[in-house]
mmCIF file of C-alpha atoms in Angstrom:
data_model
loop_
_atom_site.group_PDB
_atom_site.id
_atom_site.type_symbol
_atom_site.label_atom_id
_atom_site.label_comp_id
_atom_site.label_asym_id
_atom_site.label_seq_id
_atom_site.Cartn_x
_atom_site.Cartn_y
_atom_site.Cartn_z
ATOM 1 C CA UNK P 20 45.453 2.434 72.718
ATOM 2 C CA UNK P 21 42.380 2.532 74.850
ATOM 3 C CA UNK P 22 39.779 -0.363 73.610
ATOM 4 C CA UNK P 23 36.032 1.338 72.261
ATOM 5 C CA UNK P 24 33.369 0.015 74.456
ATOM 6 C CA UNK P 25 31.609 -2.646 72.796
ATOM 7 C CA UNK P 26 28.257 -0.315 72.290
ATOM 8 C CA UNK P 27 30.069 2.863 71.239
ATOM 9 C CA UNK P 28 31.424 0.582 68.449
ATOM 10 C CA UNK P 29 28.037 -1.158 67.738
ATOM 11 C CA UNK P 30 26.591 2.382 66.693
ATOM 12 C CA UNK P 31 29.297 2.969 64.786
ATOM 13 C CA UNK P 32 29.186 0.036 62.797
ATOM 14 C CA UNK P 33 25.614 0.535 61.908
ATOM 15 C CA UNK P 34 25.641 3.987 61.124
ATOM 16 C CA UNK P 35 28.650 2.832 58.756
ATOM 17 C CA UNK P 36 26.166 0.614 57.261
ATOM 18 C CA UNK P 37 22.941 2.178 57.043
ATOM 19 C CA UNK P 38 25.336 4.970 55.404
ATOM 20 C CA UNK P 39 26.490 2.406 53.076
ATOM 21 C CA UNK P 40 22.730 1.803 51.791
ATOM 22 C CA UNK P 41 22.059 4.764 51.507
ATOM 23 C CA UNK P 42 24.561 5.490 48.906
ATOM 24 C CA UNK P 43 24.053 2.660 47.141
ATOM 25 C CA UNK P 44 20.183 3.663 47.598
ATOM 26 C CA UNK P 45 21.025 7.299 46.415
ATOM 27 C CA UNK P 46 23.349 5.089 43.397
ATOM 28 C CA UNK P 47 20.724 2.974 42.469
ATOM 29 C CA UNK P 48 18.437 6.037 41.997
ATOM 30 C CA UNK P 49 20.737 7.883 39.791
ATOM 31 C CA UNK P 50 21.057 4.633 37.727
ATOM 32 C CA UNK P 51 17.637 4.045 37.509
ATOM 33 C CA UNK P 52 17.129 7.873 36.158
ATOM 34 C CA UNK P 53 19.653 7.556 33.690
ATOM 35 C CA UNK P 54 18.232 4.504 32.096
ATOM 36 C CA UNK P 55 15.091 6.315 32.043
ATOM 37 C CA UNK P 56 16.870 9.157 30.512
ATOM 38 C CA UNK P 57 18.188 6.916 28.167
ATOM 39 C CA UNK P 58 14.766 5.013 27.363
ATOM 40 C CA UNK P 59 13.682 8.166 26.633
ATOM 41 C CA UNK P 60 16.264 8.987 24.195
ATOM 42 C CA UNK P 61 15.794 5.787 22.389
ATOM 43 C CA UNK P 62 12.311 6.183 22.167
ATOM 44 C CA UNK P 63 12.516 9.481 21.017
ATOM 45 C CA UNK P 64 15.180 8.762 18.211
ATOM 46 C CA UNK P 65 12.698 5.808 17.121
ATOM 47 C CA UNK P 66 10.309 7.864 16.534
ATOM 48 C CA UNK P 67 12.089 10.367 14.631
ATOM 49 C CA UNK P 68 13.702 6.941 12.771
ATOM 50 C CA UNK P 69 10.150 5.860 11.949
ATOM 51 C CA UNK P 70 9.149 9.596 10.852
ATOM 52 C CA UNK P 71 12.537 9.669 8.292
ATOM 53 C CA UNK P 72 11.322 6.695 7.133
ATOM 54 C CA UNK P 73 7.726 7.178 6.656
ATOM 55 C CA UNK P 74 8.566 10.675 4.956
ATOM 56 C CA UNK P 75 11.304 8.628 1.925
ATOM 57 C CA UNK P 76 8.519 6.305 1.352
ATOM 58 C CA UNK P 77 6.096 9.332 0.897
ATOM 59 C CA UNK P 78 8.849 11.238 -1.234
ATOM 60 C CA UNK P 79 9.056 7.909 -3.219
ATOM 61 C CA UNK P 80 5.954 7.461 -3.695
ATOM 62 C CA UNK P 81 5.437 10.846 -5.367
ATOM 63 C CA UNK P 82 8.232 10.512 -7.220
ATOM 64 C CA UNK P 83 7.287 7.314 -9.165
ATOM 65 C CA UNK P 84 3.608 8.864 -9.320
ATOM 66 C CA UNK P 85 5.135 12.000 -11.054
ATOM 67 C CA UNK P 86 7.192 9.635 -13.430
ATOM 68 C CA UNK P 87 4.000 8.062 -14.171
ATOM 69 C CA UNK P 88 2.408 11.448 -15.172
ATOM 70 C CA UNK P 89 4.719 12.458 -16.957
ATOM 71 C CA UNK P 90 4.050 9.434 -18.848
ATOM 72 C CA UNK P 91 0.898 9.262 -19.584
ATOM 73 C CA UNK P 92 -0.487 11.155 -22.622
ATOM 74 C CA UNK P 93 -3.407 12.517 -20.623
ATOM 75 C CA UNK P 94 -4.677 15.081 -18.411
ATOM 76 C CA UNK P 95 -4.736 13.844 -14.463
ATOM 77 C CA UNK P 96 -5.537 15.255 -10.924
ATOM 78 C CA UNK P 97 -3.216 13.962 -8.061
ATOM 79 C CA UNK P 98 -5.712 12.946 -5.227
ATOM 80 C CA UNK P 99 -5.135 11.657 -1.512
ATOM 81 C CA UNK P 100 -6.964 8.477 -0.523
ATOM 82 C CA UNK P 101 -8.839 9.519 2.959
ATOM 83 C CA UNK P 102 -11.258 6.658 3.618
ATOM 84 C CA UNK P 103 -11.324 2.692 2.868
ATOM 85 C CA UNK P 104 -13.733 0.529 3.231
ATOM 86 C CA UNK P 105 -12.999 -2.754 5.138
ATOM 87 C CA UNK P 106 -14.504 -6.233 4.755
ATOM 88 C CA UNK P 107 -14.981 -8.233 7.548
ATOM 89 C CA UNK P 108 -11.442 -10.570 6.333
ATOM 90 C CA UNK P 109 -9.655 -7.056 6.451
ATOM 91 C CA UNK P 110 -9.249 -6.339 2.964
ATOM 92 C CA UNK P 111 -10.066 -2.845 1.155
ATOM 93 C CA UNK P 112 -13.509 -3.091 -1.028
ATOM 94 C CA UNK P 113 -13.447 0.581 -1.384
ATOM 95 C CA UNK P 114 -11.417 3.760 -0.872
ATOM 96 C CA UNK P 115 -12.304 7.257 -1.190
ATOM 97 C CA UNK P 116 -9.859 10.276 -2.157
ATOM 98 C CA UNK P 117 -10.322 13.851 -1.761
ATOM 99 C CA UNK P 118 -11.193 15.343 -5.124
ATOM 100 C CA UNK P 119 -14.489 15.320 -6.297
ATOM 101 C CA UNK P 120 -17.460 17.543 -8.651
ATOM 102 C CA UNK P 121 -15.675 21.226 -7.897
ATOM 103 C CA UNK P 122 -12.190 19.731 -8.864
ATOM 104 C CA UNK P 123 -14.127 18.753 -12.197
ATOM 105 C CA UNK P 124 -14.067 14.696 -11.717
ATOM 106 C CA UNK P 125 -16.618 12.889 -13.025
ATOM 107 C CA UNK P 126 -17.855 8.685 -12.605
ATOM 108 C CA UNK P 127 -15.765 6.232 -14.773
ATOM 109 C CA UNK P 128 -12.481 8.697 -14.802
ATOM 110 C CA UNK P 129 -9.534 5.890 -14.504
ATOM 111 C CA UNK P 130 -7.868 6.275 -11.162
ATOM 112 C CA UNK P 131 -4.237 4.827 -10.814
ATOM 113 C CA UNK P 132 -1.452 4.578 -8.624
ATOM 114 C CA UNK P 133 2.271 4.708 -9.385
ATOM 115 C CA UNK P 134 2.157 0.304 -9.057
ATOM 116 C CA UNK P 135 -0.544 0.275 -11.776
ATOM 117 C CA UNK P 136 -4.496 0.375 -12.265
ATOM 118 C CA UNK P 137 -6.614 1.273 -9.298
ATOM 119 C CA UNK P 138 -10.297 1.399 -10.598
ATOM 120 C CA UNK P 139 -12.114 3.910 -11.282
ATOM 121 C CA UNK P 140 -14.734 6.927 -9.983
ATOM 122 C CA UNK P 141 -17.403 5.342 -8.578
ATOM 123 C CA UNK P 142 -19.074 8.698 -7.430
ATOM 124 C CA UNK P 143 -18.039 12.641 -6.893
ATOM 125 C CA UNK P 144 -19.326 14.976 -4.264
ATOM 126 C CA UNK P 145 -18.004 18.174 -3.441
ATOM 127 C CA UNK P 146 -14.496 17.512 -2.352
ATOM 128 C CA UNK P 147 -14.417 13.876 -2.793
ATOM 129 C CA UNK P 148 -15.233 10.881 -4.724
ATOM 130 C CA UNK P 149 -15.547 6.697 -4.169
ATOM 131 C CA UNK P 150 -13.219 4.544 -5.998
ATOM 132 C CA UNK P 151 -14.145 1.754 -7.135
ATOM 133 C CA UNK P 152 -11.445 -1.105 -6.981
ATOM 134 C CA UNK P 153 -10.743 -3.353 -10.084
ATOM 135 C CA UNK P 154 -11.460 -5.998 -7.680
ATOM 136 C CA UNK P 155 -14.966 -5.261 -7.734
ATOM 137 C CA UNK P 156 -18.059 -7.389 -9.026
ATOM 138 C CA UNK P 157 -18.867 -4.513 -11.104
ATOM 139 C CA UNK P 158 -15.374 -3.310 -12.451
ATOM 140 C CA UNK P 159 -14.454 -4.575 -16.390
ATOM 141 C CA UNK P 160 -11.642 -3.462 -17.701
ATOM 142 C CA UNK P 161 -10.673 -4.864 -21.658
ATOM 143 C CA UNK P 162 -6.671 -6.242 -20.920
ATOM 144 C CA UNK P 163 -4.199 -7.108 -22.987
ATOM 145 C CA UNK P 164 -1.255 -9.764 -21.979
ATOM 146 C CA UNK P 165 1.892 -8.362 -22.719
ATOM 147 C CA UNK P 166 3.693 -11.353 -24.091
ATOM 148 C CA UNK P 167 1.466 -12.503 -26.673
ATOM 149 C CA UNK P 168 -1.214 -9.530 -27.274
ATOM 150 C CA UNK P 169 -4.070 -12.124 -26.427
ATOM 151 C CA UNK P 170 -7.080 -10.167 -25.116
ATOM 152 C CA UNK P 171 -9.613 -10.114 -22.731
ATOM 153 C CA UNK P 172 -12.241 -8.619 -20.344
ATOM 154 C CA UNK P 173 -10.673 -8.628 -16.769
ATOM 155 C CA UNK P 174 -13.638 -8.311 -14.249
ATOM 156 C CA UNK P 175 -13.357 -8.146 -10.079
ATOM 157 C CA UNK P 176 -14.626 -11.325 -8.516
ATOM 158 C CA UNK P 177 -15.858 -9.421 -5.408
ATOM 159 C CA UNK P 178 -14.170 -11.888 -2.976
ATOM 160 C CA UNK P 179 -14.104 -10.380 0.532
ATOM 161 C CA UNK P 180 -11.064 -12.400 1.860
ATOM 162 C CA UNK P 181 -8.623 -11.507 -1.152
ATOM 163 C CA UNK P 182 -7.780 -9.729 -4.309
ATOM 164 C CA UNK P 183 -8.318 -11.240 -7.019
ATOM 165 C CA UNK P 184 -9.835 -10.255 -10.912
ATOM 166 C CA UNK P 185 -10.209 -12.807 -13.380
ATOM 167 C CA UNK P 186 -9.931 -12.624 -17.751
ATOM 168 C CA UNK P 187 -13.273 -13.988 -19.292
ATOM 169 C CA UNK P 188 -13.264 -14.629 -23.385
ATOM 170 C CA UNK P 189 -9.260 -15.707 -23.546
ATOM 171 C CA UNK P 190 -9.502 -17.857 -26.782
ATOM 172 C CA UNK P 191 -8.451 -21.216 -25.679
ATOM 173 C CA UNK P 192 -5.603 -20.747 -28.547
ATOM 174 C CA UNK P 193 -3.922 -18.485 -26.726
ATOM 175 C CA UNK P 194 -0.742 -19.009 -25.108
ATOM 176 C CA UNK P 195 -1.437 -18.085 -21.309
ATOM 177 C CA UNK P 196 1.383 -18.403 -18.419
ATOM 178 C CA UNK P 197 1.311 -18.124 -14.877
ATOM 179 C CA UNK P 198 3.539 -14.825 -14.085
ATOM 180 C CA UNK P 199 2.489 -13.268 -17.361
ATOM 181 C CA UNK P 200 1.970 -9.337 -17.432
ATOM 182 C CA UNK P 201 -1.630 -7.908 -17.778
ATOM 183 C CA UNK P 202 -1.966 -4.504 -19.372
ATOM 184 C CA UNK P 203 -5.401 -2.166 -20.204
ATOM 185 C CA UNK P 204 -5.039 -2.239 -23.818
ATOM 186 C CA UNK P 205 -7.208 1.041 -24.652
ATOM 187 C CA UNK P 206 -10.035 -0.244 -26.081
ATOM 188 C CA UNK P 207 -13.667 1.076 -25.227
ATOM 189 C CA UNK P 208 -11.849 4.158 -24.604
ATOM 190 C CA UNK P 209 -11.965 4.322 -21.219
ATOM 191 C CA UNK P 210 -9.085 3.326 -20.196
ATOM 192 C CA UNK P 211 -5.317 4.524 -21.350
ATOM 193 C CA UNK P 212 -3.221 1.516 -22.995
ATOM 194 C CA UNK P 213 -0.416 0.183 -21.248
ATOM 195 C CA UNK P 214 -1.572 0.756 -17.848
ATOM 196 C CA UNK P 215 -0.366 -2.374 -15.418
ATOM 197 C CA UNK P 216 -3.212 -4.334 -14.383
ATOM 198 C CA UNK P 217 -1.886 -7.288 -12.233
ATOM 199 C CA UNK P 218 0.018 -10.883 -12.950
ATOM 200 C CA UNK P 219 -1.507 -14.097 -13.850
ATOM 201 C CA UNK P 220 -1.790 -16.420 -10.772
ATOM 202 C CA UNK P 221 -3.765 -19.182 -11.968
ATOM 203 C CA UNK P 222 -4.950 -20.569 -15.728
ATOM 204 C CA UNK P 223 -8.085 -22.521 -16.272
ATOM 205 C CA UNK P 224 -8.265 -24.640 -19.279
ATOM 206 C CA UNK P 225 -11.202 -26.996 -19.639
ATOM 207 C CA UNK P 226 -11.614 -29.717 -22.310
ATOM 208 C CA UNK P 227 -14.688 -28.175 -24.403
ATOM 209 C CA UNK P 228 -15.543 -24.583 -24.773
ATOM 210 C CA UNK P 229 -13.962 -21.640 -26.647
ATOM 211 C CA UNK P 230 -12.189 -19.404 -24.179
ATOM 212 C CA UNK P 231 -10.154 -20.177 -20.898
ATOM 213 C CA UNK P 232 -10.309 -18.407 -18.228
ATOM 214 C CA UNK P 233 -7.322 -16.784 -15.904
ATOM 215 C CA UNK P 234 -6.686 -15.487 -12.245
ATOM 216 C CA UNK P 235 -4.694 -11.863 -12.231
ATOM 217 C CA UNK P 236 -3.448 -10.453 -8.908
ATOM 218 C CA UNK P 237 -3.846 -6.506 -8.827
ATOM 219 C CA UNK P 238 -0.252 -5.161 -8.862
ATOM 220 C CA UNK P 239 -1.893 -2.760 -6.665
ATOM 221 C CA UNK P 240 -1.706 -3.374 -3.123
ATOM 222 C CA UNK P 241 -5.119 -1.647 -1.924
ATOM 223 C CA UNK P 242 -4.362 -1.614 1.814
ATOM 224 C CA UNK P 243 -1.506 0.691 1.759
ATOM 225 C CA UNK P 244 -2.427 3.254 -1.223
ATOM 226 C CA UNK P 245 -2.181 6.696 -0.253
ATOM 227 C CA UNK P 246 -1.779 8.829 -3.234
ATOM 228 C CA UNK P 247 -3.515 8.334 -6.673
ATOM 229 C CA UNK P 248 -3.837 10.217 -10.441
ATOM 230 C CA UNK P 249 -7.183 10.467 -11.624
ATOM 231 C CA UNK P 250 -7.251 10.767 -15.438
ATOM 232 C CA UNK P 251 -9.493 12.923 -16.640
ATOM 233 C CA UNK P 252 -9.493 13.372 -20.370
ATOM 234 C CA UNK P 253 -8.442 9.088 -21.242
ATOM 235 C CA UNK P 254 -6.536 8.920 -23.708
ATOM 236 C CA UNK P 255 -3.747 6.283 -24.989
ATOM 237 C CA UNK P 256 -0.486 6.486 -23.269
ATOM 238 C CA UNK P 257 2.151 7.548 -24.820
ATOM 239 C CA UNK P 258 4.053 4.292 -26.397
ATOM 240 C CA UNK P 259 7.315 3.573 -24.335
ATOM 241 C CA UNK P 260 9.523 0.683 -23.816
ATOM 242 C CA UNK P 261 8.084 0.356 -20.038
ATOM 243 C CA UNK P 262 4.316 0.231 -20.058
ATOM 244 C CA UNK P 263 3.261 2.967 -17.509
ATOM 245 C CA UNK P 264 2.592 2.077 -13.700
ATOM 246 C CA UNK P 265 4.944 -0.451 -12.530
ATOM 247 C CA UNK P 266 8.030 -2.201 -13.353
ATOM 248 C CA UNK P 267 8.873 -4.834 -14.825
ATOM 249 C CA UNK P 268 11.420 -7.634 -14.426
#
């Protein structure tokens, strides 16, 4: 057979190759747009993921705040927290929810969440009251520890960089234990009895005196409370195996 001239076959060659690039170009493109097609789709089923998930925790939420309704012997408004107040260490000092004078709340009505105690009305408006936090300097609540019955006045220590209440007047008698269960116990009928307060962190026993003094971490945990009861007519709860708002183990 005839031999190509040498340039003929040149031009060949190279338009064989630039044609190879370009498919691979015209490959690499279609790659490229199905991996963002796919990016896309994972993205998008994240999000739907994270919206599944957020949407049990809410339906969880109000079912173990309904539970505790139905378990308290008292009247109660369901409210939505829609403001907190930050410290400068991050922590909650303060939240606000959106009942307030025309939904008939008034100051000092307990407020609680399905975990345990929250606080209580600080002050109503219209359509929405401030909470305040049984972590606060002026919150007192009169507590009960579950094990033994000893008594106490649990007060917020105000402490901007965590949450912490502490029991004043323990007798230093009584038998108090790091882990133990703190209650309300009803008295000064403000609060309802058997409402979960927090667990004893730390016990303070000095030589002299007549009371010791202990550490209770809320059971609540103030940064991610969304939905709240407000009691409104406080009252005792209703007696039950499992003291109302929170579990135990």
């Amino acid at each position: 057979p005839p031999e190509i001239p040498a340039f003929p076959r040149a031009k060949a060659q190279a338009a064989h190759a630039v044609s190879g690039v370009l498919e691979e170009y015209v490959y690499l493109v279609d790659v490229n747009r199905d991996n963002d097609d796919l990016r896309m789709e994972n993205e998008r089923l994240r999000q739907e993921t994270r919206q599944l998930r957020g949407q049990a925790d809410e339906n969880r939420r109000l079912r173990e705040l309904l539970g505790l309704r139905e378990r308290l012997a008292s009247e109660t408004v369901s409210a939505q927290v829609i403001g907190k107040d930050i410290s400068p260490y991050f922590r909650v000092v303060r939240v606000s929810v959106d009942r307030g004078a025309r939904d008939l709340v008034r100051p000092g009505m307990p407020v609680v969440a399905a975990e345990g105690l929250v606080g209580q009305v600080r002050r109503t408006f219209g359509h929405y009251s401030d909470v305040m936090l049984t972590v606060d300097r002026s919150s007192a609540v009169d507590v009960v520890i579950r094990r033994t019955g000893a008594r106490g006045m649990l007060r917020g220590t105000g402490e901007a960089r965590r949450y912490v209440t502490q029991i004043q007047y323990l007798e230093r008698a009584d038998d108090v234990r790091i882990g133990d269960e703190v209650y309300t116990s009803g008295m000064g009928q403000r609060f309802p009895a058997g409402i979960l307060v927090g667990r004893i962190t730390k016990v303070t026993r000095r030589d002299f005196g007549l009371y010791q003094q202990a550490e209770v971490t809320p059971s609540v945990q103030f940064g991610r409370l969304e939905e709240v009861l407000i009691l409104t007519s406080p009252v005792r709860a209703v007696p039950t195996e499992e003291p109302s708002g929170g579990r135990t183990e």
